[in-house]
Coordinates of C-alpha atoms in Angstrom, one line a residue:
Chain V
X1 CA 83.0 192.1 73.3
X2 CA 79.3 192.6 72.8
X3 CA 78.8 189.0 71.5
X4 CA 81.1 187.6 74.1
X5 CA 79.0 189.3 76.9
X6 CA 75.8 187.8 75.5
X7 CA 77.5 184.4 75.3
X8 CA 78.7 184.5 78.9
X9 CA 75.2 185.6 80.1
X10 CA 73.5 182.7 78.2
X11 CA 76.1 180.3 79.5
X12 CA 75.4 181.5 83.0
X13 CA 71.7 181.0 82.5
X14 CA 72.3 177.5 81.0
X15 CA 74.4 176.5 84.0
X16 CA 71.7 177.8 86.4
X17 CA 69.1 175.9 84.4
X18 CA 71.3 172.7 84.5
X19 CA 71.7 173.1 88.2
X20 CA 68.1 173.8 89.0
X21 CA 66.6 171.3 86.7
X22 CA 69.2 168.6 86.7
X23 CA 69.3 167.9 90.4
X24 CA 66.3 166.0 91.6
X25 CA 65.8 165.1 95.2
X26 CA 63.3 162.3 95.6
X27 CA 61.8 162.2 99.1
X28 CA 61.5 158.9 100.9
X29 CA 58.3 157.1 100.2
X30 CA 58.1 158.3 96.6
X31 CA 59.5 157.2 93.3
X32 CA 59.8 159.2 90.1
X33 CA 59.9 157.7 86.6
X34 CA 62.5 159.2 84.3
X35 CA 61.7 159.7 80.6
X36 CA 64.5 160.3 78.1
X37 CA 63.0 161.7 74.9
X38 CA 59.6 160.6 76.2
X39 CA 60.6 157.0 76.7
X40 CA 60.8 155.5 80.1
X41 CA 64.4 154.7 81.0
X42 CA 64.7 154.3 84.8
X43 CA 63.1 154.9 88.1
X44 CA 64.5 157.6 90.5
X45 CA 64.8 156.2 94.0
X46 CA 64.6 158.3 97.2
X47 CA 67.7 160.5 97.6
X48 CA 69.7 162.7 95.3
X49 CA 69.4 162.1 91.6
X50 CA 70.9 163.9 88.6
X51 CA 69.2 164.1 85.2
X52 CA 70.1 165.8 82.0
X53 CA 67.5 168.6 81.8
X54 CA 67.6 168.8 78.0
X55 CA 66.9 165.2 77.2
X56 CA 65.4 163.9 80.4
X57 CA 62.2 164.7 82.1
X58 CA 60.3 163.4 85.1
X59 CA 57.3 161.3 84.0
X60 CA 55.2 160.3 86.9
X61 CA 55.6 160.9 90.6
X62 CA 54.3 157.9 92.6
X63 CA 54.1 157.2 96.2
X64 CA 55.4 153.9 97.4
X65 CA 53.6 154.0 100.7
X66 CA 50.6 152.0 101.3
X67 CA 47.5 153.9 100.1
X68 CA 44.0 153.7 101.5
X69 CA 41.3 153.7 98.9
X70 CA 37.7 154.4 99.9
X71 CA 35.4 152.3 97.7
X72 CA 32.1 154.1 97.3
X73 CA 29.0 152.4 98.6
X74 CA 26.8 150.6 96.1
X75 CA 23.6 148.6 96.0
X76 CA 24.1 144.8 95.6
X77 CA 21.4 142.2 94.9
X78 CA 22.3 139.0 96.8
X79 CA 21.5 135.5 95.7
X80 CA 18.2 135.5 97.6
X81 CA 17.2 138.8 95.9
X82 CA 17.8 141.0 98.9
X83 CA 19.2 144.5 98.1
X84 CA 22.0 145.5 100.4
X85 CA 24.1 148.7 100.5
X86 CA 27.7 148.0 100.9
X87 CA 30.9 150.0 101.0
X88 CA 34.5 148.9 101.4
X89 CA 38.0 150.1 101.9
X90 CA 41.1 148.8 100.0
X91 CA 44.8 149.1 100.8
X92 CA 47.3 149.0 98.0
X93 CA 51.0 149.7 97.6
X94 CA 53.0 150.4 94.5
X95 CA 55.7 147.8 94.2
X96 CA 56.9 148.5 90.7
X97 CA 56.6 152.3 90.0
X98 CA 57.2 151.9 86.2
X99 CA 54.4 149.4 85.7
X100 CA 52.1 151.5 87.9
X101 CA 52.9 154.6 85.9
X102 CA 52.7 153.2 82.4
X103 CA 50.6 150.0 82.4
X104 CA 47.4 151.6 83.5
X105 CA 46.0 155.0 82.8
X106 CA 44.3 155.9 86.0
X107 CA 45.4 153.5 88.8
X108 CA 43.0 154.5 91.6
X109 CA 40.0 154.6 89.3
X110 CA 40.9 151.2 87.9
X111 CA 41.4 149.6 91.3
X112 CA 38.1 151.1 92.7
X113 CA 36.2 149.8 89.7
X114 CA 37.7 146.4 90.0
X115 CA 36.8 146.3 93.7
X116 CA 33.2 147.5 93.0
X117 CA 32.5 144.9 90.3
X118 CA 34.1 142.0 92.2
X119 CA 32.2 142.8 95.4
X120 CA 29.1 142.6 93.3
X121 CA 30.0 139.3 91.8
X122 CA 31.2 137.7 95.1
X123 CA 28.3 138.9 97.1
X124 CA 25.8 138.2 94.3
X125 CA 26.6 134.5 94.6
X126 CA 25.8 134.4 98.3
X127 CA 22.6 134.5 100.3
X128 CA 22.0 137.5 102.6
X129 CA 22.6 135.5 105.8
X130 CA 26.0 134.3 104.4
X131 CA 26.9 137.8 103.3
X132 CA 26.3 139.1 106.8
X133 CA 28.0 136.3 108.6
X134 CA 31.0 135.4 106.4
X135 CA 32.7 138.7 105.9
X136 CA 36.2 137.5 106.3
X137 CA 35.6 134.9 103.7
X138 CA 34.4 137.5 101.3
X139 CA 37.4 139.7 102.1
X140 CA 39.8 136.8 101.3
X141 CA 38.0 136.0 98.0
X142 CA 38.1 139.7 97.0
X143 CA 41.7 140.0 97.9
X144 CA 42.8 137.0 95.9
X145 CA 40.8 138.1 92.8
X146 CA 41.9 141.8 92.9
X147 CA 45.5 141.1 93.7
X148 CA 45.7 138.8 90.7
X149 CA 44.0 141.4 88.5
X150 CA 46.3 144.3 89.6
X151 CA 49.5 142.2 89.4
X152 CA 50.3 143.5 85.8
X153 CA 50.1 147.1 87.2
X154 CA 52.9 146.6 89.6
X155 CA 50.6 147.1 92.5
X156 CA 50.2 144.9 95.5
X157 CA 46.7 145.0 97.0
X158 CA 47.4 144.1 100.6
X159 CA 43.9 144.2 102.1
X160 CA 40.3 144.7 101.2
X161 CA 37.7 145.1 104.0
X162 CA 34.0 145.4 103.7
X163 CA 33.1 148.3 105.9
X164 CA 29.4 148.4 106.2
X165 CA 26.7 146.0 104.9
X166 CA 23.3 147.6 105.3
X167 CA 20.2 145.7 104.4
X168 CA 17.1 147.8 103.6
X169 CA 15.2 149.2 106.5
X170 CA 12.2 146.9 106.3
X171 CA 14.5 143.9 106.1
X172 CA 16.3 145.1 109.2
X173 CA 13.0 145.4 111.0
X174 CA 11.8 141.9 110.0
X175 CA 15.2 140.5 111.1
X176 CA 14.7 142.1 114.4
X177 CA 11.2 140.7 114.6
X178 CA 12.5 137.3 113.7
X179 CA 15.1 137.5 116.4
X180 CA 12.5 138.6 118.9
X181 CA 10.2 135.8 117.9
X182 CA 12.9 133.3 118.3
X183 CA 13.8 134.5 121.7
X184 CA 10.2 134.5 122.7
X185 CA 9.8 131.0 121.4
X186 CA 12.8 130.0 123.5
X187 CA 11.4 131.7 126.5
X188 CA 8.0 130.0 126.1
X189 CA 9.6 126.6 125.6
X190 CA 11.7 127.1 128.7
X191 CA 8.6 128.2 130.7
X192 CA 6.6 125.2 129.6
X193 CA 9.5 122.9 130.4
X194 CA 9.7 124.5 133.9
X195 CA 6.0 123.9 134.4
X196 CA 6.3 120.3 133.2
X197 CA 9.3 119.6 135.5
X198 CA 7.5 121.2 138.4
X199 CA 4.3 119.1 137.9
X200 CA 6.3 115.9 137.5
X201 CA 8.2 116.7 140.7
X202 CA 5.0 117.5 142.5
X203 CA 3.3 114.3 141.3
X204 CA 6.3 112.3 142.2
X205 CA 6.2 113.8 145.7
X206 CA 2.5 113.0 146.0
X207 CA 3.1 109.5 144.9
X208 CA 5.9 109.0 147.3
X209 CA 3.7 110.4 150.1
X210 CA 0.8 108.1 149.2
X211 CA 3.1 105.1 149.1
X212 CA 4.6 106.0 152.5
X213 CA 1.2 106.5 154.0
X214 CA -0.1 103.1 152.6
X215 CA 3.1 101.5 153.9
X216 CA 2.4 103.0 157.3
X217 CA -1.2 101.8 157.3
X218 CA 0.0 98.3 156.2
X219 CA 2.6 98.3 158.9
X220 CA 0.0 99.5 161.5
X221 CA -2.5 96.8 160.3
X222 CA 0.2 94.2 160.6
X223 CA 1.0 95.4 164.1
X224 CA -2.7 95.5 165.0
X225 CA -3.2 92.0 163.8
X226 CA -0.2 90.9 165.7
X227 CA -1.5 92.5 168.8
X228 CA -4.9 90.9 168.3
X229 CA -3.2 87.5 167.8
X230 CA -1.1 88.1 170.9
X231 CA -4.2 89.1 172.9
X232 CA -6.1 86.0 171.6
X233 CA -3.1 83.9 172.5
X234 CA -3.0 85.3 175.9
X235 CA -6.8 84.8 176.3
X236 CA -6.4 81.2 175.2
X237 CA -3.5 80.7 177.6
X238 CA -5.6 82.3 180.4
X239 CA -8.6 80.1 179.5
X240 CA -6.3 77.1 179.4
X241 CA -4.9 78.0 182.8
X242 CA -8.4 78.5 184.2
X243 CA -9.7 75.3 182.7
X244 CA -6.6 73.5 184.0
X245 CA -7.2 74.9 187.4
X246 CA -10.8 73.9 187.2
X247 CA -9.8 70.5 186.0
X248 CA -7.4 70.2 189.0
X249 CA -9.4 71.8 191.8
X250 CA -13.1 71.1 191.0
X251 CA -15.8 73.6 190.3
X252 CA -15.8 75.1 193.8
X253 CA -13.2 77.7 192.9
X254 CA -14.7 78.8 189.7
X255 CA -18.1 79.0 191.3
X256 CA -16.8 81.2 194.0
X257 CA -15.1 83.3 191.5
X258 CA -18.1 83.7 189.3
X259 CA -20.3 84.5 192.2
X260 CA -17.9 87.2 193.3
X261 CA -17.9 88.7 189.9
X262 CA -21.7 88.6 189.7
X263 CA -22.1 90.4 193.0
X264 CA -19.5 93.0 192.0
X265 CA -21.3 93.6 188.7
X266 CA -24.6 94.0 190.6
X267 CA -22.8 96.5 192.8
X268 CA -21.5 98.4 189.8
X269 CA -25.0 98.6 188.3
X270 CA -26.4 99.8 191.5
X271 CA -23.7 102.5 191.8
X272 CA -24.2 103.9 188.4
X273 CA -24.4 107.7 189.1
X274 CA -27.4 108.9 187.0
X275 CA -29.6 105.9 187.4
X276 CA -32.7 106.4 189.5
X277 CA -34.0 103.2 188.3
X278 CA -31.9 100.1 188.5
X279 CA -32.9 97.8 185.8
X280 CA -31.9 94.3 186.5
X281 CA -32.4 92.0 183.5
X282 CA -31.7 89.1 185.7
X283 CA -33.6 86.0 186.4
X284 CA -33.8 85.5 190.0
X285 CA -33.2 81.9 189.6
X286 CA -29.7 82.7 188.2
X287 CA -28.9 84.8 191.2
X288 CA -30.3 82.1 193.5
X289 CA -28.3 79.6 191.6
X290 CA -25.2 81.7 192.2
X291 CA -26.0 82.1 195.8
X292 CA -26.7 78.4 196.2
X293 CA -23.3 77.9 194.6
X294 CA -21.8 80.0 197.3
X295 CA -23.8 78.0 199.9
X296 CA -22.2 74.9 198.5
X297 CA -18.9 76.5 199.1
X298 CA -19.7 77.3 202.7
X299 CA -20.9 73.8 203.2
X300 CA -17.5 72.5 202.2
X301 CA -15.8 75.0 204.4
X302 CA -17.8 74.7 207.6
X303 CA -19.6 71.2 207.7
X304 CA -17.7 69.6 210.5
X305 CA -16.1 72.7 211.9
X306 CA -12.7 71.8 210.5
X307 CA -12.1 73.2 207.2
X308 CA -10.9 71.0 204.5
X309 CA -8.1 72.9 202.9
X310 CA -8.7 73.8 199.4
X311 CA -6.1 72.4 197.0
X312 CA -4.4 75.2 195.3
X313 CA -4.9 75.4 191.5
X314 CA -2.6 73.5 189.4
X315 CA -2.2 70.6 191.8
X316 CA -4.2 67.7 190.4
Chain C
X1 CA 80.2 200.4 89.5
X2 CA 82.6 199.2 92.2
X3 CA 85.3 196.8 91.2
X4 CA 84.5 193.2 92.0
X5 CA 87.2 191.7 94.2
X6 CA 87.6 188.1 95.3
X7 CA 85.8 188.8 98.6
X8 CA 82.6 189.4 96.7
X9 CA 82.8 186.0 95.2
X10 CA 83.6 184.4 98.5
X11 CA 80.6 186.2 100.1
X12 CA 78.4 184.9 97.3
X13 CA 79.7 181.4 97.9
X14 CA 78.9 181.7 101.6
X15 CA 75.4 183.0 100.9
X16 CA 74.8 180.2 98.4
X17 CA 75.9 177.6 101.1
X18 CA 73.4 179.2 103.5
X19 CA 70.7 178.9 100.9
X20 CA 71.8 175.3 100.3
X21 CA 71.2 174.6 104.0
X22 CA 67.8 176.3 104.0
X23 CA 66.4 175.1 100.7
X24 CA 65.8 171.4 100.3
X25 CA 67.7 169.6 97.6
X26 CA 71.4 169.9 96.6
X27 CA 71.1 172.9 94.3
X28 CA 73.2 175.8 95.4
X29 CA 76.3 173.8 96.4
X30 CA 77.5 173.6 92.8
X31 CA 77.1 177.4 92.3
X32 CA 78.9 177.9 95.6
X33 CA 81.8 175.8 94.4
X34 CA 81.8 177.8 91.1
X35 CA 81.8 181.1 93.1
X36 CA 84.8 179.9 95.2
X37 CA 86.7 179.0 92.0
X38 CA 85.9 182.3 90.4
X39 CA 86.9 184.2 93.6
X40 CA 90.2 182.3 93.8
X41 CA 90.8 183.2 90.1
X42 CA 90.2 186.8 91.0
X43 CA 92.5 186.5 94.0
X44 CA 95.4 185.3 91.8
X45 CA 94.6 187.5 88.8
X46 CA 93.3 190.8 90.3
X47 CA 91.6 193.2 87.9
X48 CA 90.2 190.4 85.7
X49 CA 87.4 191.5 83.4
X50 CA 84.0 190.9 85.0
X51 CA 82.8 188.9 81.9
X52 CA 85.7 186.5 82.4
X53 CA 84.9 186.2 86.0
X54 CA 81.3 185.3 85.3
X55 CA 82.5 182.9 82.6
X56 CA 84.8 181.2 85.1
X57 CA 81.9 181.0 87.6
X58 CA 79.5 179.5 85.1
X59 CA 82.1 176.9 83.8
X60 CA 83.3 176.0 87.3
X61 CA 79.6 175.5 88.4
X62 CA 78.9 173.3 85.4
X63 CA 82.0 171.2 85.9
X64 CA 81.5 170.9 89.6
X65 CA 78.0 169.6 88.9
X66 CA 79.4 167.0 86.4
X67 CA 82.1 165.8 88.8
X68 CA 80.0 166.1 91.9
X69 CA 77.5 163.9 90.2
X70 CA 80.0 161.0 90.2
X71 CA 81.2 161.9 93.7
X72 CA 77.6 162.0 95.0
X73 CA 77.0 158.6 93.3
X74 CA 79.7 157.1 95.4
X75 CA 78.4 158.8 98.6
X76 CA 74.9 157.6 97.9
X77 CA 76.0 154.1 97.1
X78 CA 76.3 153.3 100.7
X79 CA 73.1 151.5 101.7
X80 CA 70.5 153.3 103.8
X81 CA 69.9 152.2 107.4
X82 CA 66.7 150.5 106.4
X83 CA 67.2 149.1 103.0
X84 CA 63.7 147.8 102.6
X85 CA 61.8 150.9 103.5
X86 CA 58.9 151.3 101.1
X87 CA 60.0 148.2 99.3
X88 CA 57.8 145.6 100.8
X89 CA 58.8 142.9 98.2
X90 CA 62.5 143.2 99.1
X91 CA 61.6 143.1 102.8
X92 CA 60.0 139.6 102.3
X93 CA 63.1 137.9 100.9
X94 CA 64.0 135.0 103.1
X95 CA 60.6 134.8 104.7
X96 CA 59.0 131.4 105.1
X97 CA 55.3 130.8 104.3
X98 CA 52.7 128.2 103.6
X99 CA 51.0 127.8 100.2
X100 CA 47.3 128.6 100.4
X101 CA 46.8 127.9 96.7
X102 CA 48.8 125.2 94.9
X103 CA 51.6 126.3 92.6
X104 CA 50.2 125.2 89.2
X105 CA 51.5 126.5 85.9
X106 CA 54.2 128.2 87.9
X107 CA 51.9 130.4 89.9
X108 CA 50.4 130.1 93.3
X109 CA 49.6 132.0 96.5
X110 CA 51.0 132.2 100.0
X111 CA 49.9 133.9 103.2
X112 CA 52.5 136.4 104.5
X113 CA 51.7 138.7 107.3
X114 CA 48.0 139.3 107.0
X115 CA 47.8 139.4 103.3
X116 CA 48.4 136.9 100.5
X117 CA 51.0 137.1 97.8
X118 CA 51.3 135.7 94.3
X119 CA 54.3 133.3 94.1
X120 CA 56.2 131.7 91.3
X121 CA 58.1 128.5 91.7
X122 CA 58.1 124.7 91.2
X123 CA 54.8 122.8 91.2
X124 CA 53.7 122.2 94.8
X125 CA 50.4 121.3 96.6
X126 CA 48.5 123.4 99.1
X127 CA 50.2 123.4 102.6
X128 CA 53.8 123.2 101.3
X129 CA 56.3 125.3 103.2
X130 CA 58.2 127.6 100.9
X131 CA 60.9 130.2 101.3
X132 CA 61.0 133.5 99.4
X133 CA 64.2 133.7 97.4
X134 CA 63.6 136.8 95.2
X135 CA 61.0 139.4 94.4
X136 CA 59.9 140.3 90.9
X137 CA 57.6 143.2 91.5
X138 CA 54.4 141.8 93.0
X139 CA 55.2 138.2 92.3
X140 CA 57.7 136.4 94.7
X141 CA 60.0 133.6 93.6
X142 CA 59.9 130.8 96.1
X143 CA 61.7 127.5 96.6
X144 CA 60.2 124.5 98.4
X145 CA 61.7 123.9 101.8

């Protein structure tokens, strides 16, 4: 009875151990590897799993969710010998838990070191300007290289992103200076162009004004000349008419006319307002002549008492 | 020591089921089944020796674990609502993509989603449209469309 009691107790303990160790619940998002006598046999998927506690044991507990790996920052020398500090972030997911557990010893350390060295080699083959401006290209290159390298480990690297690329402080300052200088250059050029445009416009305006003015003068001169021509023509016509009249009606009419004008002119000289002295640059004989001319006229008019009618001008 | 009657075993079974509900994992269910079997045995054979009761409990628990294992297998064999959860490679089967690296020596690269995958398949130049037919871990098997 004593031995039987011990046996029953041990059996009870064994059953309890079987129950507590043999039932494995794997949570979603995880995968456990099962080792039978230390050798990998299968992968326990999420849900309820039974194992034989005596011969089986759980090897590795892996997560099948996507994992974010922070890649520590490092100093990199670019192709043009600039030293930049750069850190990155990598996303990976375990696709084949067995490979991830047994093909590589320390998965995260392995991936981080791969990323570090490959960032160095990819960025070391580019100039600083390219490194700063072609990040997505670098990301794609890194992803292709590292995904290929991690393939035997049953891991899918889904994304590698360069987080921060920081050139040294003095480099940043000179970059800023360069940018400022370029902007200033643009501003100066623009200002000069503005001045140039303005002076061209101004000169063009002045030119147009001068041309217009000259044209105006020319036009005016033409008109003046025309006016003078017209006046001369009119004078000539008047002279013509007078000479025709003289030709037709003898010299009496013109003599009368001239005499009249002469006397009128004398009157005008005499009536000049400020002159106390009337200066007559006249030879008396001229005046006499004129007067005698008038006398001639009267002779024609009054000789016999009956006036001979004077022929009007223009009737030869 | 008071005599163990079948109610005690049934009470233990109920307590174990409560524990089963509270504690994650299917652990106490088997012991509860063992307790029910032991209690029923005591119900039919009153005054059974305590050692035999415990023996019955232990054996019934062990056997229920063995048989329940197979039963649970069948229960678990129904596919989960989202079969491809945490199995990205399986989720990609049937997807169509364009080669961004030629398939040479049986291995190339396609862009799927916002990442690129290694593919295995017949020789094809860049730009060929392919369909994923199977997933072998991180390498996808493709056929040319």
